[in-house]
XYZ file of C-alpha atoms in Angstrom:
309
model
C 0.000 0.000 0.000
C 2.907 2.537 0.526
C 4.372 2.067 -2.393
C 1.127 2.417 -4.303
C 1.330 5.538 -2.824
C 4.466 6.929 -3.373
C 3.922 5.829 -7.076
C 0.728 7.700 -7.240
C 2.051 11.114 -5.552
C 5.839 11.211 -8.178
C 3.010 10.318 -11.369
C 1.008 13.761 -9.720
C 4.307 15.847 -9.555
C 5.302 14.493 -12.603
C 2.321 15.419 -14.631
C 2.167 19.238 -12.568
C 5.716 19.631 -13.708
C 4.860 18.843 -17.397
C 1.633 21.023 -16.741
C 3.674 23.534 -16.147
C 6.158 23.981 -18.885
C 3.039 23.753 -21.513
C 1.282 26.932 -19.912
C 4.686 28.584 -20.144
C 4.968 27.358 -23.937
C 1.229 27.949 -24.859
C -0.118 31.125 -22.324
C 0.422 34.226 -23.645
C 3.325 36.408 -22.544
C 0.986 39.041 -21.725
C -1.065 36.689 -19.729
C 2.243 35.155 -17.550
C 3.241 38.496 -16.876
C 0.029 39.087 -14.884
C 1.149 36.177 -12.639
C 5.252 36.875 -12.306
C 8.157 38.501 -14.241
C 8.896 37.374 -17.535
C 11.567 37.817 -19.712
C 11.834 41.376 -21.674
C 9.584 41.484 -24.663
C 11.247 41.839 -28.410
C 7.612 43.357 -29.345
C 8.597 46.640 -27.486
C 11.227 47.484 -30.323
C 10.333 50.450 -32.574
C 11.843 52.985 -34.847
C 12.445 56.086 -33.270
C 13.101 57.916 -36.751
C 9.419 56.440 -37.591
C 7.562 57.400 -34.537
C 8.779 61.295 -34.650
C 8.253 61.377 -37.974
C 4.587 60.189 -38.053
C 4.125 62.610 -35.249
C 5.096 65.506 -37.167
C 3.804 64.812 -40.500
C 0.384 63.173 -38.619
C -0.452 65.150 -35.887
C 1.873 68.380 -35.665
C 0.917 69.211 -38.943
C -3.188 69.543 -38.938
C -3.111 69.852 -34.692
C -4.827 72.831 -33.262
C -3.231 74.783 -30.204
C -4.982 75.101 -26.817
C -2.468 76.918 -24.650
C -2.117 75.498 -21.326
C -3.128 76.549 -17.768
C -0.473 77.099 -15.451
C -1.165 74.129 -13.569
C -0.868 72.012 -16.360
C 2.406 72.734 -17.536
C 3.918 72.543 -13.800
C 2.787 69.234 -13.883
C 3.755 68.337 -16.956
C 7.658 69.805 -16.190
C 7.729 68.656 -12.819
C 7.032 65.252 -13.440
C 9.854 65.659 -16.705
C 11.564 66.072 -13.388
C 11.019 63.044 -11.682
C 11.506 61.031 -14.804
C 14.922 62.171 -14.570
C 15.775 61.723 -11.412
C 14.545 58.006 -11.631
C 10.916 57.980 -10.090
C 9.477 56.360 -13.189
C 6.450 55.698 -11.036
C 5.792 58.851 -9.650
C 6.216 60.794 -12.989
C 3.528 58.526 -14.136
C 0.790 59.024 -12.178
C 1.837 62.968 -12.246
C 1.574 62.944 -16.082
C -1.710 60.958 -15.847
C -3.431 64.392 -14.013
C -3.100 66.014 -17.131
C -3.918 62.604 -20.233
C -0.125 62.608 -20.711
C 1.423 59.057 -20.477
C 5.143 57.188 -20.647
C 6.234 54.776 -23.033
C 9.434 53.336 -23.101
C 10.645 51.033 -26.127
C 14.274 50.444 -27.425
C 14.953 52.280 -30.772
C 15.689 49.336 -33.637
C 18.009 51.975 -35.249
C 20.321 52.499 -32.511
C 19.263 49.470 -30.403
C 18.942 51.978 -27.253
C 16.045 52.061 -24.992
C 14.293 55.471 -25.044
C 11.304 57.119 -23.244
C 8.549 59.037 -24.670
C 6.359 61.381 -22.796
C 3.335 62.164 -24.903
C -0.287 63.403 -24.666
C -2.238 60.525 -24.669
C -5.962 62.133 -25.054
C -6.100 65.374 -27.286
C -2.584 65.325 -28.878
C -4.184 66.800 -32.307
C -6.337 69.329 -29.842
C -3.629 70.587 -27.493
C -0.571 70.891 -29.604
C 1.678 70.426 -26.236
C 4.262 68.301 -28.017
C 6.488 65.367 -26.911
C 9.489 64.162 -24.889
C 11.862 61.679 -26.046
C 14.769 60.630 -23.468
C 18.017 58.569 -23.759
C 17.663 55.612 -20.975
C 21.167 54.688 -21.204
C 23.126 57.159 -19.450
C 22.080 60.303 -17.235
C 20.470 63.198 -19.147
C 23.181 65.595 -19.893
C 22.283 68.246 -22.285
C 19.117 68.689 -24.689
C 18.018 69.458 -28.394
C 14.575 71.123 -28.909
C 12.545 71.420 -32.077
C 10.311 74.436 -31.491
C 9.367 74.285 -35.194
C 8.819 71.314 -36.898
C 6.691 70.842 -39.788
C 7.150 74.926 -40.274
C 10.861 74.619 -40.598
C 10.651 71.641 -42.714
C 12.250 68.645 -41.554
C 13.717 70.568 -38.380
C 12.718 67.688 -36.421
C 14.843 65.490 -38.899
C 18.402 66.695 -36.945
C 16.838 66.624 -33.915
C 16.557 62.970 -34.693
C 20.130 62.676 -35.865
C 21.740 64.442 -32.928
C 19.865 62.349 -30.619
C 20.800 59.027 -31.845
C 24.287 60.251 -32.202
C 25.401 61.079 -28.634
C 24.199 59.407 -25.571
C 22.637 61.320 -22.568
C 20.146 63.336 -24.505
C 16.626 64.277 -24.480
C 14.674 65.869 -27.648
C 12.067 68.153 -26.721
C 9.329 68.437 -29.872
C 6.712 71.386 -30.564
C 3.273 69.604 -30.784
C 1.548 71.949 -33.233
C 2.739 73.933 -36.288
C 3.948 77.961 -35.140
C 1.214 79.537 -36.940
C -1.905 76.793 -35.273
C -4.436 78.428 -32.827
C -4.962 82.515 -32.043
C -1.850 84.805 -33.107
C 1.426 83.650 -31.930
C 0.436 80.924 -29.146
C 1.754 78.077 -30.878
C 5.355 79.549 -31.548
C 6.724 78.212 -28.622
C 10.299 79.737 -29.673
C 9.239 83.250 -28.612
C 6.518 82.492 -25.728
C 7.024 81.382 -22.028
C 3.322 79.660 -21.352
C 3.638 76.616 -23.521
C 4.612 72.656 -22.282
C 7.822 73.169 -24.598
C 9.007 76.074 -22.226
C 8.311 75.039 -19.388
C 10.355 71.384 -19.997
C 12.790 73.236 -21.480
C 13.116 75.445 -18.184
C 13.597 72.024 -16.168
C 16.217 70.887 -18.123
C 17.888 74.628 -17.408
C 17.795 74.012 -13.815
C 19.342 70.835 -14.649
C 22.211 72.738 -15.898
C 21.697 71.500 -18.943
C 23.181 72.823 -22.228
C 20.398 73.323 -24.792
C 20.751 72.916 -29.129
C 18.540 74.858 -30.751
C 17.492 73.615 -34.200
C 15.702 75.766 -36.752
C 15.624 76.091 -40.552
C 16.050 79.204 -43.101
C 14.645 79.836 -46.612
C 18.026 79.882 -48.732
C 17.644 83.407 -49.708
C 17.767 84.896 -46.653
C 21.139 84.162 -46.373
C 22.354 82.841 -49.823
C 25.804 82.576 -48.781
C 25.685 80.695 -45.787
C 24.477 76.932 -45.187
C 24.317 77.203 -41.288
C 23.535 80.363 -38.965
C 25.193 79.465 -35.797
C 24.424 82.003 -32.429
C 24.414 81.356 -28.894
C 20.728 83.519 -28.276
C 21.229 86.309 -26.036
C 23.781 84.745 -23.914
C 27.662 84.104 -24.330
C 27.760 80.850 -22.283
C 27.891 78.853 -24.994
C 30.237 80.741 -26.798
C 33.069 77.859 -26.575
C 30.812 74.936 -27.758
C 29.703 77.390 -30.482
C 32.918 77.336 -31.902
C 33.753 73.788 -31.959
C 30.147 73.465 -33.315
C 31.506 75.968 -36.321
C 34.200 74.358 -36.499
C 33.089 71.025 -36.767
C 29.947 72.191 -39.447
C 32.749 74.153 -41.789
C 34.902 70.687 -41.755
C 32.155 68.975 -43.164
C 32.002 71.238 -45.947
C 28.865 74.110 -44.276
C 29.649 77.467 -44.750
C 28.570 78.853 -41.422
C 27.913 82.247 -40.279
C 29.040 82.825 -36.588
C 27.157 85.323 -35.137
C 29.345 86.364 -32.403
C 31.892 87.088 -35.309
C 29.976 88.914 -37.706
C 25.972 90.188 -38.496
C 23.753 87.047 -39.279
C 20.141 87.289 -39.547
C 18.008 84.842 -37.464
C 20.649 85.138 -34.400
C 17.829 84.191 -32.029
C 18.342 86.870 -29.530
C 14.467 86.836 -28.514
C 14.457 83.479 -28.462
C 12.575 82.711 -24.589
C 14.478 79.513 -24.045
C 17.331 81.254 -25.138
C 16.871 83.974 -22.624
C 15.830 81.489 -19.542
C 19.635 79.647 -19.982
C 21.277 83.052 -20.200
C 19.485 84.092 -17.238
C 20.899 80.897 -15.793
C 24.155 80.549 -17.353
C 23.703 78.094 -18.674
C 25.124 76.793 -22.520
C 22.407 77.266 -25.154
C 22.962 76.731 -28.719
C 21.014 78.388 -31.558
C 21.350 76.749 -35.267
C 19.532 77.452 -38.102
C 19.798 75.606 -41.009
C 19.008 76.610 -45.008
C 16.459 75.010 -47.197
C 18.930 73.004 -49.224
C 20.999 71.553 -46.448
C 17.208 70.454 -44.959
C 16.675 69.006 -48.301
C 19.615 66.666 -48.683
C 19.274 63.278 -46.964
C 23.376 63.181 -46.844
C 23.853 66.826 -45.326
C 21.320 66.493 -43.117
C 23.137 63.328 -41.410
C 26.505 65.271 -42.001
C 25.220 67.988 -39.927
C 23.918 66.158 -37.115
C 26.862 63.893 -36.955
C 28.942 67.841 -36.199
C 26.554 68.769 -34.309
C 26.612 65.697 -32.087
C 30.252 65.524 -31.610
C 30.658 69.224 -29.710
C 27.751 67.973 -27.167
C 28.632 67.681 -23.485
């Protein structure tokens, strides 16, 4: 009779045991994960290049522009904030008070895991924009797109610098400069809009802020790249290098803290906020043809990339 048993009970663990490697085979990843950890999902890979793009050309594009209460963008920068300074959690449920929302997903193009803060309700009502952030390292300077869509492809080098140096984040304009009443949506020249406001975090971060805009050839005919550091001087060292880097590439830059250049960005509000602060800030504009070219376009970011903190 004991033996019977024993036989019985090692057929019962024998049969749980095989039970349980065919739910791990045949459940549903999504369904184990409700019931324990499982091992990190290849489905969360997508193309970073992609996802801005179809923002821009999607939603910036035909979005409308509600400007913000104050409330709203505190919220929205302080829980940048906390993103940064690793409470993943927190910034969460801070971003959820206002429909905005976290995703995280490594880029297939650089193989890098990146976060993206995003509306997640009204994104072609509000026009508040995005935040992408490097994972891999600590955030250690920026490179903001006030004007995508209007400066066409704008957002294209914000892409390339980026993926080119580690420790960034990419701030995006959510709505085209000329959406909504007047000049609301030109985040470039206002201080109430979800761009500023992240953009002011990242100040009292100390850190250094790129600038990317674009220029119609003729306003400058002789000049691929209009390089100024706003109304400040902090950046004035990185500004060279920057120069220097563009012009060995083959750009013919004008420096603004050499010589007259139109577009310096001296009004430029984020501008003003880091030379309030002293902090580095970067202001590049870039001509029509350079924009154009698939080849000078990743030239350009690659300089631009290499003079980053």
């Amino acid at each position: 009779m004991k033996i019977t048993i024993k036989a019985i009970l090692l057929s019962t663990v024998v049969i749980l045991v095989t039970l349980g490697a065919l739910v791990a085979v045949l459940v549903p990843s999504g369904d184990r994960a409700r019931h324990g950890p499982a091992a990190p999902d290849a489905r969360d890979g997508d193309d970073l290049a992609r996802r801005v793009t179809e923002f821009t050309r999607g939603t910036v594009a035909h979005s409308d522009y509600q400007r913000p209460l104050p409330a709203q963008r505190r919220t929205v920068a302080e829980a940048v904030g906390l993103f940064l300074d690793g409470h993943r959690a927190e910034a969460g449920r801070r971003l959820a008070e206002v429909d905005f929302g976290i995703r995280i997903f490594t880029d297939t193009g650089t193989g890098r895991r990146f976060a993206e803060i995003a509306d997640r309700a009204a994104e072609v009502r509000r026009g508040w924009g995005r935040v992408y952030v490097d994972l891999g390292t600590p955030a250690r300077w920026s490179v903001q797109v006030p004007h995508p869509v209007a400066d066409t492809r704008s957002e294209q080098l914000g892409i390339g610098v980026l993926r080119a140096r580690t420790g960034g984040v990419l701030v995006l304009a959510g709505a085209h400069r000329n959406a909504g009443k007047g000049d609301r949506a030109d985040v470039a020249h206002r201080s109430d809009s979800v761009f500023d406001v992240v953009c002011d975090e990242l100040v009292r971060r100390r850190l250094p802020g790129l600038q990317v805009h674009g220029f119609a050839d003729s306003t400058e005919p002789d000049y691929d790249v209009i390089a100024s550091t706003g109304k400040g001087d902090q950046g004035r060292a990185t500004a060279r290098r920057t120069a220097t880097a563009l012009r060995r590439e083959g750009f013919a830059v004008c420096r603004a803290w050499a010589r007259r250049c139109a577009l310096e960005g001296r009004s430029n509000e984020q501008g003003r906020r880091a030379a309030a602060d002293g902090v580095p800030f970067l202001h590049m504009e870039f001509s029509r043809s350079v924009r154009d070219d698939e080849e000078r376009m990743r030239q350009a970011a690659g300089a631009l990339a290499t003079t980053l903190p």
